[in-house]
XYZ file of C-alpha atoms in Angstrom:
122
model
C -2.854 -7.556 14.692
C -1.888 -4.036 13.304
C -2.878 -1.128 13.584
C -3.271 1.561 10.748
C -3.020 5.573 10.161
C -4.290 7.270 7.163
C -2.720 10.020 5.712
C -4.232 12.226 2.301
C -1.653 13.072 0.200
C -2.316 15.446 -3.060
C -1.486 11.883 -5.364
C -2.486 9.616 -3.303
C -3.405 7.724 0.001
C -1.010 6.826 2.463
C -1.569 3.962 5.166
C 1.104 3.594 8.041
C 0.992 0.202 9.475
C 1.886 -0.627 12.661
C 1.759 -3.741 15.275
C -1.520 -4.229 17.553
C -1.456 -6.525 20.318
C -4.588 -6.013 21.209
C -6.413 -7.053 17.941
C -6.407 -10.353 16.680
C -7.723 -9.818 13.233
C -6.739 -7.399 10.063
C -10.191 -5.407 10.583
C -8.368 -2.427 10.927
C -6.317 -2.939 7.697
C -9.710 -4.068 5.779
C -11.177 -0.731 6.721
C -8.555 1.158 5.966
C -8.361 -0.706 2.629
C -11.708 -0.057 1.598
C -12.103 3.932 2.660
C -8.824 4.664 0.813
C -9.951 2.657 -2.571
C -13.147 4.535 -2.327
C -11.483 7.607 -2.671
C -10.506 9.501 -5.707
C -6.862 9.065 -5.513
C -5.384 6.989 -8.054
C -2.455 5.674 -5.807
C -2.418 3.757 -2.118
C 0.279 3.455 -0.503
C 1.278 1.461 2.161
C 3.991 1.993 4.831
C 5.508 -1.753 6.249
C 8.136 -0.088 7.700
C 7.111 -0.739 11.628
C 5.857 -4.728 10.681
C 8.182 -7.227 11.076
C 6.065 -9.587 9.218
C 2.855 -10.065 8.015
C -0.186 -11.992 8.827
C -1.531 -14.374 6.145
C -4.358 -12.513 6.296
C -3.102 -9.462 5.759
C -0.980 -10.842 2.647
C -4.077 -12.159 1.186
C -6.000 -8.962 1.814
C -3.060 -6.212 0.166
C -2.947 -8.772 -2.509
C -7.010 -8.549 -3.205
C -6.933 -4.825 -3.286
C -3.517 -4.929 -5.335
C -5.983 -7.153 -8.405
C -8.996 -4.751 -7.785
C -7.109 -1.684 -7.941
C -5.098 -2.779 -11.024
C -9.138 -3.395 -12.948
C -9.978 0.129 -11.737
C -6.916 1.237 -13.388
C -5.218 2.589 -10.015
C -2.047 1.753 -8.112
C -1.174 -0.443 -4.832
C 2.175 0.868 -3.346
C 4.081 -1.206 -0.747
C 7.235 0.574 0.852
C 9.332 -1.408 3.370
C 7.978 -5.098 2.289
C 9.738 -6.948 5.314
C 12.538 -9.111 3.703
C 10.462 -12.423 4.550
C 7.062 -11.759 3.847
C 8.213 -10.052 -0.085
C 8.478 -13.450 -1.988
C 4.570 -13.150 -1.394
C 4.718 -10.155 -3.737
C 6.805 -11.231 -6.445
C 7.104 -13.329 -9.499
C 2.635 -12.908 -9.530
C 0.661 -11.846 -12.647
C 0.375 -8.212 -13.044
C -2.782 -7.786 -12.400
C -2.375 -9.129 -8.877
C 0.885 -7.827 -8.190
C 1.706 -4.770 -6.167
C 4.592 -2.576 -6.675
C 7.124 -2.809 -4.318
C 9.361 0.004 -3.571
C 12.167 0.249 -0.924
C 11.231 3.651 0.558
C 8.541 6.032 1.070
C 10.610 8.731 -0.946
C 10.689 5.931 -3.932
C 7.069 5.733 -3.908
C 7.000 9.305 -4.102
C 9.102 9.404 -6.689
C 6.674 6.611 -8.703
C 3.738 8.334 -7.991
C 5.281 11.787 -9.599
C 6.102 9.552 -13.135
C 2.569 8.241 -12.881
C 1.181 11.463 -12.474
C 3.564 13.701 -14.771
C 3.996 16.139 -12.023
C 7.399 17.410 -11.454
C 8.800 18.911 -7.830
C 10.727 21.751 -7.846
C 13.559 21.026 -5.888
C 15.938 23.111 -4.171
C-alpha cells in the first residue's frame, strides 16, 4: 500500500511515503523501518505528506518503532500526520508516542534543538 524513499540526512533519516497500488501490504514501510533504525542516526523521520490516510497496519507498525526507538534513546518524527489518522498519535504514553510536527522544516528545526547544532542562516 505505500511506497517509501530514503533519504540520509547529516541528523537523521528521512523516509518519504507515498501511495502504492500495486502492493497490498506495509513490507515496504517495515523495511524501510528497520534499515533506518539500524543506522547510527539518532532521528527518523517520516514524510506523510503524499498519504491521505493510513493503513492500520502501518499505524501499528510507526507506533512499534516510535516505543523501540524511544528505549534506544532515539527519536520517531512524523511530518504531515493526515488530519484523520493523528488521533492515533496522540494522548499515548511517551514511550510509545511519536512526535508529531506539521512540516518537514519543523522537524528540522526539532532535530537542530536535539542535536545543539545551530544553522547559519542568511
Amino acid at each position: 500500500m505505500l511506497d517509501v524513499h530514503r533519504e540520509i540526512l547529516p541528523n537523521g533519516f528521512l523516509l518519504i511515503l507515498s501511495p502504492d497500488a500495486a502492493s497490498t501490504d506495509e513490507v515496504k514501510l517495515t523495511r524501510a523501518l528497520h534499515r533506518a533504525s539500524r543506522s547510527d542516526k539518532h532521528t527518523i523521520l517520516v514524510d506523510l505528506s503524499l498519504i491521505d490516510s493510513l493503513s492500520t497496519e502501518a499505524i501499528d507498525l510507526l507506533l512499534a518503532y516510535a516505543f523501540m526507538l524511544h528505549t534506544q534513546q532515539r527519536r520517531l518524527i512524523l511530518c504531515h500526520v493526515p488530519q484523520a489518522d493523528q488521533h492515533h498519535f496522540l494522548y499515548l504514553d511517551v514511550a510509545s508516542q511519536p512526535l508529531l510536527v506539521p512540516s518537514l522544516l519543523d522537524a528540522m528545526q526539532e532535530i537542530d534543538l536535539q542535536t545543539g547544532t545551530n544553522r547559519v542562516r542568511f
